[in-house]
Tab-separated table of C-alpha atoms in Angstrom:
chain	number	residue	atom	x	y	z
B	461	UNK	CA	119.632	65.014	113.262
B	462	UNK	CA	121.819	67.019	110.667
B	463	UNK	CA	120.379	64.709	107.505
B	464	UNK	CA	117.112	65.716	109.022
B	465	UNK	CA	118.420	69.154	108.799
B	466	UNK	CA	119.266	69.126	105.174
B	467	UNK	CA	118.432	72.108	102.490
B	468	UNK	CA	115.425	70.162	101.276
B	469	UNK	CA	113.849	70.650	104.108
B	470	UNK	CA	115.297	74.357	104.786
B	471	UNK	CA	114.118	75.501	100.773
B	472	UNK	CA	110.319	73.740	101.431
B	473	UNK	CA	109.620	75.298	104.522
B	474	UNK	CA	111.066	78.622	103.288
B	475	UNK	CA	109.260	79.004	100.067
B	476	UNK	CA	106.151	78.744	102.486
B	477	UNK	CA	107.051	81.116	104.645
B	478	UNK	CA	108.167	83.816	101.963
B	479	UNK	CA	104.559	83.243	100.504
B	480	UNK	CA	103.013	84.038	104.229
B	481	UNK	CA	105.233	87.015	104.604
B	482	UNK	CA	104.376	88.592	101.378
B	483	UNK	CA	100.439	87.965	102.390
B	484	UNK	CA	101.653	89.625	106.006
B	485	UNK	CA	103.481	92.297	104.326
B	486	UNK	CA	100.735	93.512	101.659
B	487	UNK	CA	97.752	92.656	103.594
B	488	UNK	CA	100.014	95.315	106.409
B	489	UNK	CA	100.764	97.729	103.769
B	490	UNK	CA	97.020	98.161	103.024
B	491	UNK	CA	95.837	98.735	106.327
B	492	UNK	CA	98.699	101.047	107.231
B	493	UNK	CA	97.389	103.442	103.702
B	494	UNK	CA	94.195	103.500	105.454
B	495	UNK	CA	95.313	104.599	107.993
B	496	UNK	CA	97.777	107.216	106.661
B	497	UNK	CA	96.098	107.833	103.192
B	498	UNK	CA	97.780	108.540	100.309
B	499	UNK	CA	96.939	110.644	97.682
B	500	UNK	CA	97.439	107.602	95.211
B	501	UNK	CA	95.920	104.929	97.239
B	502	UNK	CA	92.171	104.183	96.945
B	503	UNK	CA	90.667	101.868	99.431
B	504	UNK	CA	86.833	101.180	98.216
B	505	UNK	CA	83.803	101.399	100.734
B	506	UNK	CA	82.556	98.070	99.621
B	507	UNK	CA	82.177	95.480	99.523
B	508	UNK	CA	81.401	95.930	103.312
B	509	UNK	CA	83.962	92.770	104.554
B	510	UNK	CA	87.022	93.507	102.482
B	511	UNK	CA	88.965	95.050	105.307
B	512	UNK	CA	87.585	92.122	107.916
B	513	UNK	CA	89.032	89.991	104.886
B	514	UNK	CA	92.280	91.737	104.206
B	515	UNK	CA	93.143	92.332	107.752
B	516	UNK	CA	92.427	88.769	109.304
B	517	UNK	CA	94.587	87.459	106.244
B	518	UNK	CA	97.544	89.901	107.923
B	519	UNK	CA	97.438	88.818	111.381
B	520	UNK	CA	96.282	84.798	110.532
B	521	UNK	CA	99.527	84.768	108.329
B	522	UNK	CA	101.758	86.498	110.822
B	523	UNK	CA	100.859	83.784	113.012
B	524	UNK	CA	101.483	81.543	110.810
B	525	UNK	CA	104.771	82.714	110.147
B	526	UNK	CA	105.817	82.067	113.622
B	527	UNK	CA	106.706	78.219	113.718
B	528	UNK	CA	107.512	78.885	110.117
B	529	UNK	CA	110.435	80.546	111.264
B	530	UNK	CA	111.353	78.334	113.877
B	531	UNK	CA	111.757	75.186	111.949
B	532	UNK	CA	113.549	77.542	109.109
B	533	UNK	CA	115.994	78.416	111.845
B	534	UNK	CA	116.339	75.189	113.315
B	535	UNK	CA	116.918	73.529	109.741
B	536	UNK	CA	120.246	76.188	108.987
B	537	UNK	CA	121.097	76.612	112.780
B	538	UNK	CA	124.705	74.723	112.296
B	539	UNK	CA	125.980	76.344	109.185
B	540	UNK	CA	124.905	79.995	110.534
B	541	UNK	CA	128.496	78.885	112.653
B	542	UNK	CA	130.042	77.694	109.860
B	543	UNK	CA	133.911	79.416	109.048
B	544	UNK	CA	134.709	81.771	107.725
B	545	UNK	CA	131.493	83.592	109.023
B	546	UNK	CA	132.227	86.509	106.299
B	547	UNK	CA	134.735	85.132	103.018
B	548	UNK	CA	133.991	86.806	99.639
B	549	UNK	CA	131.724	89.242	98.595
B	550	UNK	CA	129.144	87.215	97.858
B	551	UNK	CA	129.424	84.985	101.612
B	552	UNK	CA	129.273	88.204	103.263
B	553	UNK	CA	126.025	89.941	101.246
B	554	UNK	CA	124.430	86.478	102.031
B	555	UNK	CA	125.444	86.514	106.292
B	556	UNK	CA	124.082	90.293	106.224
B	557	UNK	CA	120.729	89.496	104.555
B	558	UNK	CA	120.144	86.474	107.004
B	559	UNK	CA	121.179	89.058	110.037
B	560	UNK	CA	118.762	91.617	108.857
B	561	UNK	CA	116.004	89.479	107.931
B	562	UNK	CA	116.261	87.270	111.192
B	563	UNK	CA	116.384	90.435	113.171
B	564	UNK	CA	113.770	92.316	111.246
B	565	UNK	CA	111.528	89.049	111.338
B	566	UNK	CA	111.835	87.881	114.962
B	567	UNK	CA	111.235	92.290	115.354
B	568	UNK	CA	107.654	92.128	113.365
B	569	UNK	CA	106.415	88.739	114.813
B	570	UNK	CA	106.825	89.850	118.762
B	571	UNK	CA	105.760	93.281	118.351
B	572	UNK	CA	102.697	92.332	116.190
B	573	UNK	CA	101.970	89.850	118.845
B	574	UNK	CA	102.033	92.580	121.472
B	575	UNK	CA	100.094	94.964	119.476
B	576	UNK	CA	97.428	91.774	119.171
B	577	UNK	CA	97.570	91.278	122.844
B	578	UNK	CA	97.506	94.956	122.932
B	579	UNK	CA	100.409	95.013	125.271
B	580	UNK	CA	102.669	98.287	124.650
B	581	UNK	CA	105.621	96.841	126.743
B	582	UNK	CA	108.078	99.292	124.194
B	583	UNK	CA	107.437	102.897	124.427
B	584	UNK	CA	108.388	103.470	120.709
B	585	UNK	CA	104.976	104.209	118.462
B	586	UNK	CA	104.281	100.666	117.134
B	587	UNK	CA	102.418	101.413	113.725
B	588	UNK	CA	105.711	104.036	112.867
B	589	UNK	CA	107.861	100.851	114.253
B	590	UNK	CA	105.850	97.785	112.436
B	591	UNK	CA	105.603	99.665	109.078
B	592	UNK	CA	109.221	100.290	109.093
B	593	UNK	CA	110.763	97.396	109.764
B	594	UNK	CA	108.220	95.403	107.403
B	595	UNK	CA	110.445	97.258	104.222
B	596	UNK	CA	113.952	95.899	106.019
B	597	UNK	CA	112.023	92.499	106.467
B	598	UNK	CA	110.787	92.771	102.617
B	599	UNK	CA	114.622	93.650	101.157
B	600	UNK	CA	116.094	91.176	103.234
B	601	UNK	CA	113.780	88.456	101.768
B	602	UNK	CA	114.482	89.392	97.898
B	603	UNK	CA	118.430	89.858	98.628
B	604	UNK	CA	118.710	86.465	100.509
B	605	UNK	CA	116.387	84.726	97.792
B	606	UNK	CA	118.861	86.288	94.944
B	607	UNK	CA	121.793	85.164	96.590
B	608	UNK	CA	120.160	81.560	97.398
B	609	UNK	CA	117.932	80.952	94.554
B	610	UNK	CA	120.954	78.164	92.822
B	611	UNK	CA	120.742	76.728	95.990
B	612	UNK	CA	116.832	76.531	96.158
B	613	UNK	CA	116.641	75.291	93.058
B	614	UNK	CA	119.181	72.397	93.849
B	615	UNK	CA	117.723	71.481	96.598
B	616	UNK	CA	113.652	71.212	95.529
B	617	UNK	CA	115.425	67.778	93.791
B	618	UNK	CA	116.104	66.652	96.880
B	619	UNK	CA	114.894	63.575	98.345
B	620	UNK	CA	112.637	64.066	101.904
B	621	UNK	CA	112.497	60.016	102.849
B	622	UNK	CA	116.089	59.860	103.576
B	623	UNK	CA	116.452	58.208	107.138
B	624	UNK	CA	118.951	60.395	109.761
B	625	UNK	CA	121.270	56.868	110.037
B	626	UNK	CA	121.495	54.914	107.171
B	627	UNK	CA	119.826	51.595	108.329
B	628	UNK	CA	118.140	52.972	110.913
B	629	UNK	CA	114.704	53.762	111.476
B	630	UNK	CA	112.879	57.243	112.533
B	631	UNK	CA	111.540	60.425	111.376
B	632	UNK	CA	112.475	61.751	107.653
B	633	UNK	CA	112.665	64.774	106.547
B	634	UNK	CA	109.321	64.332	104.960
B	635	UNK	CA	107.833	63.907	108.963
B	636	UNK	CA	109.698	66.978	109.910
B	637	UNK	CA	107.483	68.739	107.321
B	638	UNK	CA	104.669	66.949	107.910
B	639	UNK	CA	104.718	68.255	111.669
B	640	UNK	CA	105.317	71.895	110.545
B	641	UNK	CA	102.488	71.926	108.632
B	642	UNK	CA	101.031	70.433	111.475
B	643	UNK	CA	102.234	73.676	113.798
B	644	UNK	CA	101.239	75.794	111.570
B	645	UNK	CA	97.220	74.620	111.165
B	646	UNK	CA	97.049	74.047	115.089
B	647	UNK	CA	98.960	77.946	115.079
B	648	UNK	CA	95.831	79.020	112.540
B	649	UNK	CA	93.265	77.779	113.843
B	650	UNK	CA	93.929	78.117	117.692
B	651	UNK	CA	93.715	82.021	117.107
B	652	UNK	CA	91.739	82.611	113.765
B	653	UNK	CA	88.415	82.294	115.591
B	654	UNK	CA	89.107	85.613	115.813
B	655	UNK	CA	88.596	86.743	112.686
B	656	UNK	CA	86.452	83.685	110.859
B	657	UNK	CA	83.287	83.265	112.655
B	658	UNK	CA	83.069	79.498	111.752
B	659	UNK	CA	86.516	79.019	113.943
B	660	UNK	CA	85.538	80.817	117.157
B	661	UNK	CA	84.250	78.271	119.072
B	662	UNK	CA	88.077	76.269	118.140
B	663	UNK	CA	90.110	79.138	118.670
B	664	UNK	CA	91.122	78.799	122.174
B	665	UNK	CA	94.179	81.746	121.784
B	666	UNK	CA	92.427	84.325	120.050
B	667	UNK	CA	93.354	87.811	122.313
B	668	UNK	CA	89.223	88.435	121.022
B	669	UNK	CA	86.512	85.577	121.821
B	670	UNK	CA	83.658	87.978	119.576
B	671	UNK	CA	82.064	88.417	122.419
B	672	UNK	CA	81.700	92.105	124.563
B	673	UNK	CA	79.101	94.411	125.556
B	674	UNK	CA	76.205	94.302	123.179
B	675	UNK	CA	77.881	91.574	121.573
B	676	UNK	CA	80.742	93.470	120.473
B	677	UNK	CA	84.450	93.603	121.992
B	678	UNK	CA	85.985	96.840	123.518
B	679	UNK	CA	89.038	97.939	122.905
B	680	UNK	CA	89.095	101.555	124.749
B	681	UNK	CA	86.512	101.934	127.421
B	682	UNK	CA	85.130	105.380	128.005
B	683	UNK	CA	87.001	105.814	131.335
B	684	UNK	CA	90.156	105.378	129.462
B	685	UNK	CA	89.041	107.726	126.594
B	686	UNK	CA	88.095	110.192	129.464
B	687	UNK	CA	84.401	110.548	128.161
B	688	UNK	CA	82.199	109.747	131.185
B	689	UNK	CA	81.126	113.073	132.249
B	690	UNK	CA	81.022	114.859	128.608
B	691	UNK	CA	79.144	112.035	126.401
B	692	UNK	CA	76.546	111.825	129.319
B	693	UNK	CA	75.830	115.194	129.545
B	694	UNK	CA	72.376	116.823	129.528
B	695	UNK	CA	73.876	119.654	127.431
B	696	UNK	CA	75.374	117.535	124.984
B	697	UNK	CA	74.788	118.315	120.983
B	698	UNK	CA	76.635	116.886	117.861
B	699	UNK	CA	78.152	119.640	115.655
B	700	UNK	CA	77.614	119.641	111.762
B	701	UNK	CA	79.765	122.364	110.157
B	702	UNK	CA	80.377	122.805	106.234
B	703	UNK	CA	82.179	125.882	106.393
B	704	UNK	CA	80.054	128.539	107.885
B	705	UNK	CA	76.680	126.181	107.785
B	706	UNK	CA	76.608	124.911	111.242
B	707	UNK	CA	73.891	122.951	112.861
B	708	UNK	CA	73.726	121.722	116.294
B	709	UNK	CA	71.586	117.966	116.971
B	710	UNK	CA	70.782	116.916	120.255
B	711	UNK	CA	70.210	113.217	120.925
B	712	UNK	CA	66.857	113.569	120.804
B	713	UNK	CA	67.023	115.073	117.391
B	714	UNK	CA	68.946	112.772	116.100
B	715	UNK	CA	66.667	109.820	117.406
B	716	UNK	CA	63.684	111.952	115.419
B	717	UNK	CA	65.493	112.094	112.241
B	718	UNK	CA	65.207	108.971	110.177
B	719	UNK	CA	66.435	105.934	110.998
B	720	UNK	CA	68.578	103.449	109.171
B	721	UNK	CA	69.576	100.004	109.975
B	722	UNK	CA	72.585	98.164	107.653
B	723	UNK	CA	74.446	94.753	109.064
B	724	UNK	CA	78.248	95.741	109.314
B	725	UNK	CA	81.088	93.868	110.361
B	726	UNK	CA	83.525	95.916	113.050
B	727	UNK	CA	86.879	94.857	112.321
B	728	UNK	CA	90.318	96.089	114.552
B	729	UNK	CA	93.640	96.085	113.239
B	730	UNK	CA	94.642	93.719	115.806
B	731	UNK	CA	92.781	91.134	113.616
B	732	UNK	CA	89.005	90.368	115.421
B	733	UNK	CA	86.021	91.640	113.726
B	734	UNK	CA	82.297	90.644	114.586
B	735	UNK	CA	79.231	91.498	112.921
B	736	UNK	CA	76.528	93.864	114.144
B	737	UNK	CA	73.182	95.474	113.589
B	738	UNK	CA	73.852	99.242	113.862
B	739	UNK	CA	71.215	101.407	113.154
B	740	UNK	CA	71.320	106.061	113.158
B	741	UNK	CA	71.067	108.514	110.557
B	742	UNK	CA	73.218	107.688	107.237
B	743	UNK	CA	75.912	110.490	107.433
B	744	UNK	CA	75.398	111.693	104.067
B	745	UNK	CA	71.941	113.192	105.341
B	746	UNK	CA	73.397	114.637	107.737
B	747	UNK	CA	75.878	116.643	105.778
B	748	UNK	CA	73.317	117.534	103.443
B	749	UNK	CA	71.585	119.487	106.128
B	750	UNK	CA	74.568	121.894	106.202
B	751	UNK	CA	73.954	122.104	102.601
B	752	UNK	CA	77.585	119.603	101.682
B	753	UNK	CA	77.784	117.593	98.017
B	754	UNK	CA	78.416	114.077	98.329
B	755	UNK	CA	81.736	114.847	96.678
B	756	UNK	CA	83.359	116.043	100.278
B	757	UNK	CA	85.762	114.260	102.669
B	758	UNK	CA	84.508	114.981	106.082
B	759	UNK	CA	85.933	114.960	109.731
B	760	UNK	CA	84.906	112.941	112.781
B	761	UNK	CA	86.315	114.524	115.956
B	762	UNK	CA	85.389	112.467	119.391
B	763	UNK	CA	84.565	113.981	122.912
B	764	UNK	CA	87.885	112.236	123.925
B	765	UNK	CA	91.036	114.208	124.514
B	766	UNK	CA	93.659	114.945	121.751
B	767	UNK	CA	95.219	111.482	120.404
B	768	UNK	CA	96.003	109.937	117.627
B	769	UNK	CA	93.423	108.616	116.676
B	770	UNK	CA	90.572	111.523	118.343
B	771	UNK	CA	90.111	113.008	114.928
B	772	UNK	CA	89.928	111.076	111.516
B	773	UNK	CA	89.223	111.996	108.013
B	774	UNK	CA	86.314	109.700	106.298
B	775	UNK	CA	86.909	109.773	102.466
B	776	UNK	CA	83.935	110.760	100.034
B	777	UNK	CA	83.872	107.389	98.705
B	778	UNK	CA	82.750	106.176	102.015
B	779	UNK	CA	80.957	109.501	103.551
B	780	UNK	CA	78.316	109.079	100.764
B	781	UNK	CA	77.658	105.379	100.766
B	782	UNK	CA	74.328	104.737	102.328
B	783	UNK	CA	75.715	101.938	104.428
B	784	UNK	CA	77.707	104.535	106.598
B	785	UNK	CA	76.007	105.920	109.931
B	786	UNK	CA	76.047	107.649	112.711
B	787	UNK	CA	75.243	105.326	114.391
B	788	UNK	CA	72.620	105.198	118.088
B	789	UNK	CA	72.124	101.905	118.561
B	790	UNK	CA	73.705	98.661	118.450
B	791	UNK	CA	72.343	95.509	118.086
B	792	UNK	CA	68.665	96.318	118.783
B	793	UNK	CA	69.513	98.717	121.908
B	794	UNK	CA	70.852	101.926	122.694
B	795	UNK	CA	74.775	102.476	122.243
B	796	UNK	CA	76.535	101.236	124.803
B	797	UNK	CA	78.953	103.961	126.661
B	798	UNK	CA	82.043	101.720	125.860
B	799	UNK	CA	80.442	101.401	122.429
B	800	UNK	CA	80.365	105.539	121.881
B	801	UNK	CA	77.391	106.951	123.290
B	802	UNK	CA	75.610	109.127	122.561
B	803	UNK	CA	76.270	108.424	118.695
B	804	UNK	CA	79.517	106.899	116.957
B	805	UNK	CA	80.736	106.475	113.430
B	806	UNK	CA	80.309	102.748	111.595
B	807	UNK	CA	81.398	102.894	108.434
B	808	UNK	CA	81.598	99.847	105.530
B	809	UNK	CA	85.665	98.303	104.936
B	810	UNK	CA	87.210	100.673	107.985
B	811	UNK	CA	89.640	99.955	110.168
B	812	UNK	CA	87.988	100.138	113.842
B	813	UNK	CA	90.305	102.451	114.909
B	814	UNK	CA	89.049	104.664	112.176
B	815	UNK	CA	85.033	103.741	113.422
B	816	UNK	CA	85.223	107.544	115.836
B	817	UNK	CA	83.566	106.802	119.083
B	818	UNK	CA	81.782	109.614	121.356
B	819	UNK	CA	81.393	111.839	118.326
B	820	UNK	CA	81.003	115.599	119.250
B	821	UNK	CA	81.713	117.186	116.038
B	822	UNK	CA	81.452	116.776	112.151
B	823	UNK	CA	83.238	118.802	109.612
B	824	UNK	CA	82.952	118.464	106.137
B	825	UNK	CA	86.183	118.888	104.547
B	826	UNK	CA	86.077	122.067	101.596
């Protein structure tokens, strides 16, 4: 067992899993700027999958990351006792990058897979938490590779077919490998489905099968968003403003003005995404009728109650591209409640967090 252990295999399986957390941790950075834009960071409205593509690549390599870790652990498990457990300078940097990036790791990987399971068993605010921690994970990764990289090199010359007895046959270090990879393809492709279309019918642990009402999953219901009275309402009317323009449409309006119909995929941070026929009025019609220039950020504000994510800010880029609606129907029939009835946002590249459901009011932003 410890030649099986041996730094050949430790160094393999850990220069594939730094490449899988530096996908997890870029693909996360990008849909955490979306999220909370910065004035620096440009995400473009098309084309219309790169967020499906950028934010299945996050979650499918977190999950990948997962037996990753465990065979990386198992490999160095006996020398993380080995004496002295501090020494020099140098021992000691080394023991507190490999506490930090254990800790920060095993932190990202359960959390995440709460978040996918959408199970909020911790009452801190997860995207705050994630983000966070995903910097401590990143250091921790370039200190321990600085301190280890003589020994990485050293050990990519190692041999993999040595036998654990000498004389004795079993496993090598080259099957111990050949099962991770193993782990990590059955790991892939048992939740991927999620995300890759072609994988679906495989993917036997995605948290999202693609299917839902309309054809689309739910992830907040209207009686959780608290919108079953106010988006059914007789009296109901969507709000245009652009300063002191302001134009009221009632559904039936809206159904009169015309009608576009654009093929978008609906992709969640949690990693599933779906494609749909959404057809309403292209938004940058609408804000023309209160007299707005395409050059204007605008503001979606749902019927639902004060929450994070009640209000959001749609960037010009994406509040003049003609493949953003507000969208009626879904799929050939009416919006669904769940689905944001009356009238919901579905924009190209967006997180679906960011897609406002039960819309009640527009603002473009001067």
């Amino acid at each position: 067992m410890s030649a099986l252990r041996g730094t050949a295999v430790t160094v393999r399986v850990g220069t594939v899993l730094g490449i899988a957390v530096a996908i997890c941790f870029v693909t996360g950075l990008i849909s955490h700027f979306i999220q909370h834009p910065q004035p620096w960071f440009l995400w473009p409205s098309r084309p219309v999958w790169l967020y499906r593509l950028t934010q299945g690549l996050h979650v499918i390599s977190g999950i990948a990351v997962i037996p990753l870790v465990g065979v990386k652990l198992w490999s160095v498990w006996p020398k993380l006792f080995e004496r002295p457990l501090l020494g020099g300078p140098v021992r000691a940097l080394e023991r507190l990058s490999i506490l930090v990036l254990v800790s920060a790791v095993l932190f990202e990987l359960s959390t995440g897979l709460l978040n996918i399971a959408q199970w909020y068993a911790f009452r801190f605010f997860f995207t705050t938490a994630h983000y966070a921690v995903a910097y401590l994970a990143a250091g921790a990764v370039l200190v321990h590779l600085a301190v280890k990289l003589p020994v990485i090199r050293r050990a990519l010359g190692e041999p993999l077919d040595e036998a654990p007895a000498e004389g004795t046959p079993g496993p090598t270090r080259r099957t111990v490998l050949r099962g991770t990879w193993l782990a990590v393809a059955v790991a892939t492709v048992a939740t991927a489905g999620q995300s890759v279309p072609l994988l679906r019918e495989l993917s036997m642990l995605a948290p999202r099968s693609g299917r839902g009402p309309q054809g689309v999953p739910v992830n907040r219901s209207a009686v959780a968003a608290g919108v079953l009275r106010s988006a059914r309402a007789s009296e109901y009317r969507l709000t245009v403003t652009n300063g002191s323009q302001v134009r009221d449409f009632s559904l039936a309006e809206l159904q009169a003005l015309p009608q576009t119909t654009r093929r978008l995929p609906i992709a969640c941070v949690e990693g599933w995404s779906v494609d749909a026929e959404w057809t309403g009025v292209m938004l940058s019609r609408l804000i023309a009728e209160v007299g707005a220039s395409s050059g204007s950020d605008v503001r979606m504000i749902s019927l639902e109650p004060p929450g994070p994510y009640s209000r959001t800010v749609l960037p010009a880029r994406h509040a003049r591209d003609s493949a953003t609606l507000i969208a009626l129907r879904l799929n050939g029939e009416p919006l669904a409640l769940d689905h944001g009835y009356p009238c919901r946002l579905i924009a190209p590249s967006r997180p679906g967090v960011l897609q406002t459901k039960w819309l009640s009011r527009i603002e473009v932003v001067t």
